[in-house]
Coordinates of C-alpha atoms in Angstrom, one line a residue:
M1 CA 2.6 -0.6 47.2
K2 CA 3.6 3.1 47.2
T3 CA 4.2 6.0 49.1
P4 CA 1.6 9.3 48.0
D5 CA 2.4 11.8 46.4
A6 CA 2.6 15.6 47.5
N7 CA -0.8 16.2 45.7
E8 CA -2.6 13.1 47.5
V9 CA -0.9 14.4 51.0
S10 CA -2.2 16.8 50.2
S11 CA -6.2 15.6 49.3
L12 CA -5.6 13.7 52.7
V13 CA -4.9 16.7 54.9
R14 CA -7.9 18.6 53.3
T15 CA -9.8 15.5 53.9
A16 CA -8.9 15.7 57.2
L17 CA -9.9 19.0 58.2
G18 CA -12.8 18.8 56.3
E19 CA -12.3 20.8 53.5
D20 CA -12.6 18.3 50.8
P21 CA -15.1 15.5 51.1
A22 CA -14.1 11.9 51.9
D23 CA -15.1 8.9 49.1
V24 CA -16.2 6.8 51.9
V25 CA -16.8 7.1 55.9
I26 CA -17.0 4.1 58.2
T27 CA -19.3 5.6 61.0
G28 CA -20.4 3.7 64.1
G29 CA -17.9 0.6 64.7
Q30 CA -15.2 0.1 67.3
V31 CA -11.7 0.4 65.5
V32 CA -9.0 -2.2 67.1
N33 CA -6.6 0.3 67.9
V34 CA -3.3 -2.2 67.9
Y35 CA -0.8 1.2 68.8
S36 CA -2.8 1.0 72.1
R37 CA -4.4 -2.5 72.0
E38 CA -7.9 -0.9 73.0
L39 CA -11.2 -0.5 71.3
V40 CA -11.8 2.7 70.3
A41 CA -15.3 4.1 69.6
A42 CA -14.2 5.9 66.1
N43 CA -15.8 7.3 62.5
V44 CA -13.0 6.5 59.8
T45 CA -12.8 8.4 57.4
I46 CA -11.2 7.5 53.3
K47 CA -10.1 9.2 50.9
G48 CA -9.0 7.4 47.6
D49 CA -6.9 4.3 48.9
R50 CA -5.5 5.6 52.2
I51 CA -7.2 6.5 55.6
A52 CA -8.0 10.3 56.0
Y53 CA -9.2 10.4 59.8
V54 CA -10.3 8.3 62.8
G55 CA -11.9 9.8 65.4
S56 CA -15.2 11.0 67.2
E57 CA -16.1 13.8 64.5
L58 CA -16.8 13.4 60.8
P59 CA -15.1 15.6 58.6
G60 CA -15.3 15.2 55.3
L61 CA -19.2 14.2 55.2
G62 CA -20.2 15.3 51.5
P63 CA -22.9 14.4 49.1
D64 CA -21.4 11.7 47.4
T65 CA -20.1 10.2 50.2
V66 CA -20.2 6.6 50.6
V67 CA -21.4 6.1 54.0
I68 CA -20.8 2.2 55.9
E69 CA -23.0 1.9 59.1
A70 CA -20.3 -0.5 61.0
S71 CA -22.7 -0.3 64.6
G72 CA -21.9 -3.8 66.2
L73 CA -19.1 -4.5 64.3
Y74 CA -15.3 -4.2 65.2
L75 CA -12.9 -2.7 62.8
V76 CA -9.9 -4.5 62.2
P77 CA -7.0 -3.6 60.3
G78 CA -6.5 -6.4 57.2
F79 CA -4.5 -9.0 57.8
I80 CA -0.7 -9.8 56.7
E81 CA 0.6 -12.9 56.1
P82 CA 4.7 -12.6 56.6
H83 CA 5.7 -15.7 55.0
A84 CA 3.6 -16.9 51.9
H85 CA 4.3 -19.2 48.9
P86 CA 1.9 -17.4 46.4
V87 CA 3.4 -20.2 44.0
L88 CA 2.1 -23.6 45.0
M89 CA -0.1 -25.2 42.2
Y90 CA -2.5 -22.0 42.9
N91 CA -1.0 -18.9 40.7
P92 CA -1.1 -15.2 43.1
F93 CA -4.0 -14.1 41.6
A94 CA -5.8 -17.5 42.6
Y95 CA -4.4 -17.3 45.9
A96 CA -5.4 -13.4 46.5
T97 CA -8.9 -14.4 45.7
A98 CA -9.0 -16.9 48.3
L99 CA -7.4 -14.9 50.6
L100 CA -9.1 -11.2 50.5
P101 CA -12.9 -12.5 51.8
R102 CA -10.7 -14.0 54.6
G103 CA -9.4 -10.1 55.4
T104 CA -6.1 -10.8 54.4
T105 CA -4.9 -7.6 52.4
T106 CA -1.2 -7.9 52.6
V107 CA 1.5 -10.8 51.5
V108 CA 4.8 -11.4 51.7
G109 CA 5.8 -13.8 49.4
D110 CA 8.9 -16.5 48.2
S111 CA 9.5 -15.5 44.5
Y112 CA 12.1 -18.5 44.1
W113 CA 10.4 -19.9 41.6
L114 CA 9.3 -17.0 39.5
M115 CA 13.1 -16.1 39.5
A116 CA 14.0 -19.3 38.7
H117 CA 12.0 -19.2 35.4
L118 CA 11.9 -15.6 34.5
G119 CA 15.4 -14.0 35.8
A120 CA 15.6 -11.0 37.6
A121 CA 14.2 -8.7 34.5
G122 CA 11.6 -11.3 34.1
L123 CA 10.3 -11.1 38.1
T124 CA 10.5 -7.3 38.0
R125 CA 8.1 -7.2 35.0
F126 CA 5.8 -9.9 36.9
I127 CA 5.7 -7.7 40.2
G128 CA 4.4 -4.7 38.1
G129 CA 1.6 -7.3 36.9
C130 CA 0.3 -7.9 40.2
D131 CA 0.0 -4.1 40.6
S132 CA -3.7 -4.6 39.6
C133 CA -4.6 -6.9 42.2
P134 CA -6.5 -5.6 45.4
L135 CA -4.0 -8.3 47.5
K136 CA -0.3 -6.1 48.1
F137 CA 2.0 -8.5 47.0
L138 CA 5.5 -7.8 48.5
W139 CA 8.0 -9.7 48.0
F140 CA 11.1 -11.7 49.2
V141 CA 14.5 -13.3 47.3
R142 CA 16.2 -16.5 48.3
P143 CA 20.1 -15.8 48.2
H144 CA 20.2 -19.7 47.1
S145 CA 18.2 -22.7 45.6
P146 CA 16.4 -24.9 48.0
S147 CA 18.2 -28.0 46.1
L148 CA 21.3 -28.3 44.6
Q149 CA 21.2 -26.8 41.2
P150 CA 23.9 -27.5 37.8
L151 CA 22.8 -23.7 37.7
E152 CA 22.7 -22.3 41.0
E153 CA 25.0 -19.0 39.9
E154 CA 22.7 -18.2 37.3
I155 CA 19.5 -18.9 39.2
C156 CA 20.6 -17.2 41.9
S157 CA 22.7 -14.7 40.6
L158 CA 24.3 -11.8 42.6
E159 CA 23.5 -9.2 39.9
G160 CA 19.9 -10.5 40.1
Q161 CA 19.7 -10.3 43.5
R162 CA 21.1 -6.6 43.7
L163 CA 18.4 -5.7 40.8
L164 CA 15.6 -7.3 43.0
L165 CA 16.7 -6.0 46.4
S166 CA 16.9 -2.4 44.4
H167 CA 12.7 -3.1 43.9
P168 CA 10.6 -1.3 46.3
Q169 CA 8.4 -4.3 46.8
V170 CA 11.3 -6.3 47.6
L171 CA 12.0 -6.3 51.4
G172 CA 14.5 -8.7 52.0
W173 CA 16.0 -12.0 52.0
G174 CA 13.8 -14.7 52.7
E175 CA 13.7 -18.3 53.2
A176 CA 17.5 -18.7 53.8
T177 CA 17.0 -22.5 54.1
R178 CA 21.3 -23.5 53.9
W179 CA 22.1 -21.5 56.8
Y180 CA 25.0 -23.3 57.3
D181 CA 26.5 -21.5 54.2
M182 CA 26.3 -18.2 56.8
V183 CA 28.0 -20.2 59.3
Q184 CA 30.7 -21.7 57.3
Q185 CA 31.4 -17.7 55.5
V186 CA 30.6 -18.8 52.1
P187 CA 31.6 -15.4 50.1
R188 CA 29.0 -15.2 47.6
V189 CA 26.6 -15.4 50.0
L190 CA 28.3 -13.3 52.8
T191 CA 28.0 -11.1 49.6
S192 CA 24.7 -11.1 49.1
L193 CA 23.9 -10.5 52.8
A194 CA 25.9 -7.4 53.1
Y195 CA 24.2 -5.8 50.4
S196 CA 20.8 -6.5 51.5
L197 CA 22.0 -4.8 54.8
S198 CA 23.3 -2.3 52.6
R199 CA 19.9 -1.6 51.5
R200 CA 18.1 -1.6 54.9
K201 CA 16.7 -5.0 53.8
R202 CA 15.5 -7.1 56.1
L203 CA 17.1 -11.0 56.1
D204 CA 14.6 -13.3 57.0
G205 CA 16.0 -16.9 58.0
H206 CA 14.8 -20.7 58.1
T207 CA 17.2 -21.9 60.7
A208 CA 15.6 -25.1 61.4
G209 CA 18.0 -26.9 62.8
A210 CA 20.1 -24.2 64.2
S211 CA 20.6 -23.2 68.0
G212 CA 23.3 -22.9 70.4
L213 CA 26.6 -21.4 68.7
S214 CA 25.2 -21.5 65.2
L215 CA 22.0 -20.2 66.0
A216 CA 23.8 -17.2 67.8
A217 CA 25.9 -16.8 64.7
L218 CA 23.4 -16.6 62.2
A219 CA 21.9 -13.5 64.8
A220 CA 25.3 -11.9 64.3
A221 CA 25.3 -12.3 60.5
G222 CA 21.9 -10.3 60.7
I223 CA 18.8 -12.8 60.2
S224 CA 16.4 -11.1 61.9
G225 CA 13.3 -13.7 61.8
C226 CA 12.2 -17.3 61.5
H227 CA 9.2 -19.6 60.9
E228 CA 10.9 -22.9 61.7
A229 CA 10.5 -22.8 65.7
I230 CA 8.3 -26.2 66.4
N231 CA 8.0 -25.9 70.3
V232 CA 8.7 -23.3 73.3
P233 CA 12.5 -23.6 73.6
Q234 CA 13.4 -23.2 70.5
A235 CA 11.1 -20.1 70.4
L236 CA 12.4 -18.5 72.8
E237 CA 15.9 -19.2 72.2
R238 CA 15.1 -16.8 68.8
L239 CA 13.6 -14.2 70.8
R240 CA 16.0 -14.1 73.4
L241 CA 18.3 -13.4 70.0
G242 CA 16.4 -10.3 68.9
M243 CA 14.7 -12.5 66.1
Y244 CA 11.0 -12.2 65.6
V245 CA 9.2 -15.6 65.8
A246 CA 6.7 -16.2 63.4
L247 CA 4.4 -18.7 65.0
R248 CA 3.0 -21.4 62.1
D249 CA 0.5 -23.0 61.7
S250 CA 0.1 -25.0 57.9
S251 CA -0.8 -28.0 56.1
I252 CA 2.3 -30.2 57.7
R253 CA 3.6 -28.3 60.7
H254 CA 0.4 -27.7 63.4
D255 CA 2.3 -26.2 66.0
L256 CA -0.1 -23.1 66.6
G257 CA -1.0 -24.7 70.1
E258 CA 2.0 -25.6 71.3
L259 CA 3.6 -22.0 70.7
S260 CA 0.6 -20.4 71.9
R261 CA 2.2 -21.6 75.1
L262 CA 4.7 -18.8 74.9
I263 CA 1.8 -16.2 75.8
T264 CA -0.7 -17.8 78.0
E265 CA 2.2 -19.7 80.0
N266 CA 5.6 -17.8 79.3
G267 CA 3.7 -14.5 79.2
V268 CA 6.8 -13.1 76.6
D269 CA 6.6 -9.9 74.9
T270 CA 4.4 -10.2 72.3
S271 CA 5.5 -7.0 70.0
R272 CA 8.1 -10.1 68.1
L273 CA 5.7 -12.5 67.9
L274 CA 3.9 -13.3 64.4
L275 CA 1.7 -15.8 62.6
T276 CA 2.1 -17.4 59.4
T277 CA 0.4 -20.3 57.3
D278 CA 3.4 -20.9 55.1
G279 CA 2.2 -22.3 52.4
P280 CA -1.3 -24.0 52.3
T281 CA -1.9 -26.7 49.9
P282 CA -5.3 -26.1 47.5
A283 CA -6.7 -28.1 50.0
T284 CA -6.1 -26.9 53.4
L285 CA -6.5 -23.0 51.9
A286 CA -10.1 -23.9 50.4
R287 CA -11.6 -26.0 53.7
E288 CA -9.7 -24.3 56.4
G289 CA -8.8 -20.7 55.7
H290 CA -6.1 -18.5 56.2
T291 CA -4.7 -16.1 58.9
D292 CA -8.7 -15.9 60.2
T293 CA -8.6 -19.5 61.4
L294 CA -5.0 -18.9 63.1
L295 CA -6.2 -15.7 64.7
A296 CA -9.4 -18.3 66.1
R297 CA -7.1 -21.2 67.0
V298 CA -4.6 -18.6 68.9
I299 CA -7.9 -16.9 70.5
E300 CA -9.0 -20.5 71.7
A301 CA -5.7 -21.6 73.3
G302 CA -6.1 -18.6 75.6
V303 CA -4.6 -15.8 73.7
D304 CA -6.2 -12.1 74.1
P305 CA -8.4 -11.4 70.8
L306 CA -6.2 -8.1 70.7
V307 CA -3.0 -9.4 71.1
A308 CA -3.8 -12.2 68.6
V309 CA -4.8 -9.1 66.4
Q310 CA -1.3 -7.4 66.5
M311 CA 0.2 -10.2 66.2
A312 CA -1.8 -10.7 62.1
T313 CA -1.3 -7.0 61.6
I314 CA 1.0 -4.4 63.5
N315 CA 3.4 -6.9 64.2
P316 CA 4.2 -8.0 60.6
A317 CA 4.1 -4.7 59.1
T318 CA 6.7 -3.4 61.6
Y319 CA 8.8 -6.8 61.2
W320 CA 9.4 -6.3 57.6
R321 CA 9.6 -2.0 57.9
I322 CA 6.1 -1.5 56.1
D323 CA 4.3 0.1 59.4
D324 CA 4.0 3.6 57.8
Q325 CA 1.8 1.8 55.2
V326 CA -0.3 -1.1 56.5
G327 CA -1.1 -2.6 60.0
S328 CA -3.2 -0.7 61.3
I329 CA -6.5 1.6 61.3
S330 CA -4.8 5.2 61.2
P331 CA -4.4 8.5 58.9
G332 CA -2.1 8.2 56.6
R333 CA -2.2 4.2 55.9
Y334 CA -3.7 2.2 53.2
A335 CA -7.4 1.9 54.0
D336 CA -7.4 -2.5 54.5
I337 CA -10.0 -2.4 56.9
L338 CA -12.0 -5.7 57.9
L339 CA -15.6 -5.5 59.4
V340 CA -15.9 -8.1 62.2
R341 CA -18.6 -9.5 64.1
D342 CA -16.8 -11.5 66.5
L343 CA -13.3 -10.8 67.6
R344 CA -13.3 -14.6 68.6
C345 CA -13.9 -15.4 65.3
P346 CA -12.4 -12.6 63.4
V347 CA -14.1 -14.1 60.0
P348 CA -15.0 -10.6 58.3
E349 CA -18.2 -9.6 57.0
T350 CA -16.9 -7.0 54.7
V351 CA -13.5 -6.6 53.0
L352 CA -11.9 -2.7 51.7
A353 CA -8.4 -2.9 50.1
S354 CA -7.2 0.4 49.8
G355 CA -10.2 2.0 50.6
E356 CA -12.3 -0.6 48.1
V357 CA -14.6 -3.0 49.3
V358 CA -13.3 -6.2 47.6
A359 CA -15.6 -8.7 49.8
R360 CA -18.8 -9.4 51.6
N361 CA -19.4 -12.3 53.6
G362 CA -17.1 -14.4 52.4
K363 CA -17.4 -14.0 48.5
L364 CA -15.3 -12.0 46.2
V365 CA -17.4 -8.6 45.0
G366 CA -16.4 -8.9 41.0
K367 CA -13.8 -11.0 39.2
L368 CA -10.1 -9.9 40.0
S369 CA -8.4 -9.1 36.9
E370 CA -6.3 -12.1 34.9
L371 CA -2.6 -11.4 34.1
D372 CA -1.7 -11.8 30.6
W373 CA 0.9 -14.8 30.9
E374 CA 2.0 -15.2 27.8
E375 CA 3.1 -11.5 28.0
L376 CA 5.0 -12.2 31.3
G377 CA 6.9 -15.6 29.5
I378 CA 4.7 -17.8 31.9
G379 CA 3.8 -20.6 29.9
P380 CA 3.5 -24.7 29.7
L381 CA 6.6 -26.1 30.1
P382 CA 8.3 -27.1 26.8
P383 CA 7.8 -30.8 25.0
R384 CA 11.0 -33.2 25.9
E385 CA 11.5 -36.5 24.3
I386 CA 12.4 -38.9 27.2
S387 CA 13.4 -42.4 26.7
P388 CA 13.2 -45.1 29.1
G389 CA 17.2 -45.5 28.9
I390 CA 18.1 -42.7 31.3
F391 CA 16.0 -44.3 34.4
A392 CA 18.7 -47.5 34.3
I393 CA 21.7 -47.6 36.6
P394 CA 24.5 -49.7 35.4
A395 CA 26.1 -52.0 38.0
Q396 CA 28.8 -54.7 37.1
G397 CA 28.5 -58.4 39.1
T398 CA 25.4 -59.5 40.7
A399 CA 24.7 -57.4 43.6
V400 CA 25.4 -54.0 44.5
E401 CA 25.3 -51.8 47.7
F402 CA 23.2 -48.9 47.6
P403 CA 22.0 -45.7 49.0
V404 CA 18.4 -45.9 48.9
I405 CA 15.9 -43.3 50.2
Q406 CA 13.3 -44.7 52.9
V407 CA 10.4 -42.3 53.5
S408 CA 10.2 -41.6 57.1
A409 CA 7.5 -38.8 57.4
T410 CA 5.7 -36.7 55.3
V411 CA 9.0 -34.5 54.4
L412 CA 11.6 -36.4 56.0
T413 CA 13.6 -39.1 54.8
R414 CA 16.5 -41.6 56.1
R415 CA 19.6 -43.3 53.9
R416 CA 18.6 -46.7 54.1
E417 CA 22.3 -49.0 53.0
M418 CA 20.4 -52.1 50.8
R419 CA 21.8 -54.8 48.7
L420 CA 19.9 -54.6 45.5
P421 CA 20.1 -57.1 42.4
V422 CA 21.8 -56.3 39.3
R423 CA 20.6 -58.4 36.1
D424 CA 21.8 -57.8 32.8
G425 CA 24.0 -55.4 33.9
V426 CA 21.1 -52.8 35.4
I427 CA 20.5 -52.5 39.3
T428 CA 17.0 -53.6 39.6
A429 CA 14.5 -52.5 42.0
P430 CA 13.6 -55.3 44.1
E431 CA 9.9 -56.0 45.7
G432 CA 9.3 -52.5 48.0
V433 CA 11.7 -50.9 46.6
M434 CA 11.1 -48.0 43.4
K435 CA 13.4 -46.2 41.1
I436 CA 13.4 -42.9 41.5
A437 CA 14.8 -39.5 38.9
C438 CA 15.4 -36.0 38.9
I439 CA 15.6 -34.2 35.2
D440 CA 16.8 -31.1 35.5
S441 CA 14.8 -28.1 34.2
Q442 CA 17.3 -27.6 31.0
G443 CA 16.8 -31.7 30.2
R444 CA 20.5 -31.8 30.1
Q445 CA 21.2 -34.3 33.0
V446 CA 19.2 -36.8 35.0
A447 CA 20.0 -37.7 38.6
N448 CA 19.0 -41.4 39.8
G449 CA 18.5 -43.5 42.8
F450 CA 15.9 -45.6 44.6
I451 CA 13.3 -45.0 47.4
T452 CA 11.4 -47.3 49.4
G453 CA 8.4 -46.5 51.5
L454 CA 6.3 -44.1 49.3
A455 CA 3.3 -45.8 47.9
D456 CA 4.3 -49.4 46.7
G457 CA 0.8 -49.8 44.6
I458 CA 1.6 -47.4 42.2
D459 CA 3.5 -48.0 38.7
A460 CA 4.9 -45.0 38.3
L461 CA 4.5 -41.2 39.5
A462 CA 5.8 -38.0 37.9
S463 CA 5.6 -34.4 38.8
S464 CA 6.7 -30.9 38.0
Y465 CA 6.0 -29.6 41.0
H466 CA 8.9 -29.6 43.6
V467 CA 11.5 -27.6 44.6
G468 CA 14.4 -28.9 42.2
L469 CA 12.7 -27.7 39.5
G470 CA 12.7 -29.9 36.3
V471 CA 10.8 -33.2 36.3
L472 CA 11.0 -35.7 39.3
A473 CA 9.7 -39.1 38.6
V474 CA 9.3 -42.3 40.4
G475 CA 8.5 -46.0 39.4
K476 CA 8.6 -49.8 39.3
T477 CA 10.3 -49.6 35.7
S478 CA 11.8 -47.5 33.6
E479 CA 9.2 -47.9 30.7
A480 CA 6.2 -46.6 33.5
M481 CA 8.3 -43.5 34.7
A482 CA 9.1 -42.4 31.1
R483 CA 5.2 -42.9 30.5
A484 CA 4.3 -40.6 33.5
V485 CA 7.1 -38.4 32.5
A486 CA 5.6 -38.0 29.3
S487 CA 2.1 -37.2 30.7
V488 CA 3.7 -33.8 32.5
Y489 CA 5.4 -32.5 29.4
R490 CA 2.3 -33.0 27.4
M491 CA 0.9 -31.2 30.0
G492 CA 3.0 -28.6 30.0
G493 CA 3.7 -29.7 33.4
G494 CA 1.9 -31.0 36.4
L495 CA 1.4 -34.3 38.1
A496 CA 0.6 -37.7 36.8
L497 CA -0.2 -40.8 38.3
L498 CA -0.1 -44.5 36.9
R499 CA -1.7 -47.7 38.6
P500 CA -1.8 -50.9 37.5
G501 CA -5.2 -51.9 36.1
E502 CA -6.8 -48.0 36.8
P503 CA -6.9 -44.9 34.5
D504 CA -4.1 -42.4 34.6
F505 CA -4.9 -39.5 37.3
H506 CA -3.4 -36.3 35.5
L507 CA -3.2 -32.6 37.4
P508 CA -2.1 -29.9 34.8
L509 CA 0.0 -26.9 36.1
P510 CA 0.9 -25.8 32.7
L511 CA 2.0 -22.3 34.5
L512 CA 5.6 -23.0 34.4
G513 CA 4.7 -26.4 35.6
L514 CA 4.4 -25.0 39.1
M515 CA 1.0 -23.6 38.9
S516 CA -2.5 -23.3 37.4
P517 CA -4.8 -20.9 35.9
E518 CA -8.0 -22.8 37.7
P519 CA -8.9 -21.3 40.7
V520 CA -8.3 -23.0 44.4
E521 CA -11.3 -24.8 44.8
A522 CA -10.5 -26.7 41.2
L523 CA -7.2 -27.4 42.6
A524 CA -8.3 -28.1 45.8
A525 CA -10.5 -31.1 44.6
G526 CA -7.7 -32.5 42.3
E527 CA -5.0 -32.7 45.5
E528 CA -7.4 -34.6 47.4
E529 CA -8.5 -36.9 44.6
F530 CA -4.8 -37.3 44.4
N531 CA -4.3 -37.6 48.0
R532 CA -6.9 -40.4 48.1
L533 CA -5.2 -42.4 45.3
M534 CA -1.8 -42.2 47.1
R535 CA -3.6 -43.4 50.1
A536 CA -5.3 -46.4 48.3
C537 CA -1.6 -46.7 46.4
G538 CA 0.0 -47.5 50.1
Y539 CA 1.0 -43.9 51.3
H540 CA 0.4 -43.4 54.9
Y541 CA 1.4 -39.9 55.9
E542 CA 0.0 -36.6 56.1
C543 CA 0.6 -34.9 52.6
P544 CA 1.7 -37.0 49.5
L545 CA 1.7 -33.8 47.5
Y546 CA 4.7 -31.8 50.4
T547 CA 6.2 -35.6 50.8
I548 CA 7.1 -35.5 46.6
F549 CA 7.5 -31.8 46.6
F550 CA 10.3 -31.9 48.9
L551 CA 12.1 -35.5 47.7
S552 CA 14.4 -33.1 45.8
A553 CA 15.3 -30.3 48.6
S554 CA 18.7 -30.5 49.5
D555 CA 18.2 -28.9 53.5
L556 CA 16.6 -31.7 54.2
P557 CA 18.0 -34.8 56.1
D558 CA 18.6 -37.1 55.2
L559 CA 19.0 -38.7 51.4
R560 CA 17.2 -36.6 48.5
I561 CA 17.6 -36.7 45.2
T562 CA 18.2 -33.2 43.4
P563 CA 19.3 -31.9 39.7
R564 CA 22.9 -32.6 41.1
G565 CA 22.6 -35.7 42.2
L566 CA 22.1 -38.4 44.8
Y567 CA 22.4 -36.4 48.1
D568 CA 23.2 -37.1 51.9
N569 CA 22.2 -33.9 53.2
R570 CA 23.6 -34.9 56.9
Q571 CA 27.2 -35.6 55.2
D572 CA 26.7 -32.6 52.8
K573 CA 27.6 -34.8 50.2
I574 CA 26.6 -36.2 46.8
L575 CA 26.6 -40.1 46.5
R576 CA 26.0 -40.6 43.3
L577 CA 26.3 -37.4 40.2
A578 CA 23.8 -36.8 38.0
R579 CA 24.4 -37.8 34.2
E580 CA 23.9 -36.5 30.6
I581 CA 21.2 -37.3 28.8
T582 CA 22.1 -38.6 25.8
T583 CA 19.3 -39.3 22.7

């Protein structure tokens, strides 16, 4: 996304005056004006990638102008996803292929996993590589890792953050999960925060669990938005402190019906309300849709369709300070325009992005160009040899008290003290308990623990798809865990599930161990098969992918396995440090 230069401005002005021919004219439609919240019969004139004119006249209609007849259709600004995770098994271009036909033309996305693997300079090159995509990718950086990392200050270095926050397509901080670092005034975090504010960048929060004094302190520090409110009181508290609130409906949080009551019952001003899908799994994205579905749901809950459109367009654009570029159908903005038959079910018939028709009737027009992954430094995880011995936890005596991870919901755990038997100097897992381990991204350290309540019917599971980077493994025996981890490394990253007497399941993610080159639909099929197998093995929560993904997340309660060790979130204490892996 760039501002027009002098020649482009001159061309827009001449086209608006009728002195130069337009490239595209859309006639006969009803424009959803998100500024006045009204429907206006108007023609739209496009020159290059921007809108030159909106109104009742037809300036710039030339012999080669493409005319799009929109009688009976509404012209809606392209949808904006204000809090995206474009690296979630799918890669950003596969994500774009799924989003564009549904009307999302701009996303503000999480850059953490790319930065962790590529560094700030590599991420800058990646951002440039995304410029060829008709979906506009903008980014936020995290001030810290979502899991305790041995190389934390290297992954989220202040120098790297400064470099990225100076980039015009990086709009600020985001997903600041360890908000207590701000409340406790950790100097390194405050330095990053102050630099962001000095650059007029947004500090987008993740304030789950904050309330009262702590939430007020975060607002005082500059946090200006949050997507973690799950009910009306939480949303109101954030609004009253001056924050924008993104109403979320995701693969594991279905709060949109409840949060819509802010509007339908409380009658709040909606100018600071946004809509977000957060991070949909491939199956959710393929089967349920994206922002178009969220709009339909809030409208069904009683929200005025024009208000709902504002929440998906001008509101997020204003929040991220890009409303001079996107978020409305008005002169000077990018020509991101949706032709919609029914505002109550806003699936677009035609999608224009930057003045080009990119989708019709739910199908992409043509194919997006491919990124050169190798040139960008994105490839498979390096192969590693793993010995079963790294999963053994030595102990003395015949039994020991040990803090065990008890899975209690899709992404929540509890700390459960259990007395575990010791045999031959090693703690063993009794019936209903399995070993768990987290190997760091360098393959140098391993954190060990035990887990219960996941899926008792598996032999082992290993995944490079989790917040802690590296490879996470769960299993009944060290040998089975080593075999699952070896499968992940052989694939260059991904998920491996081993079941007694059954074929192994593999889902390759050979791009940094986090992404696949495959389309969303193919990944959705793989996810659904994994879900089926996990449920057959005893998993009984909502989303096994996200249960595994967040087992290493140090910001979530209670007990977590992180690359630095077994961590108690409530005590903010590492109970058992990771140890060096020796060959």
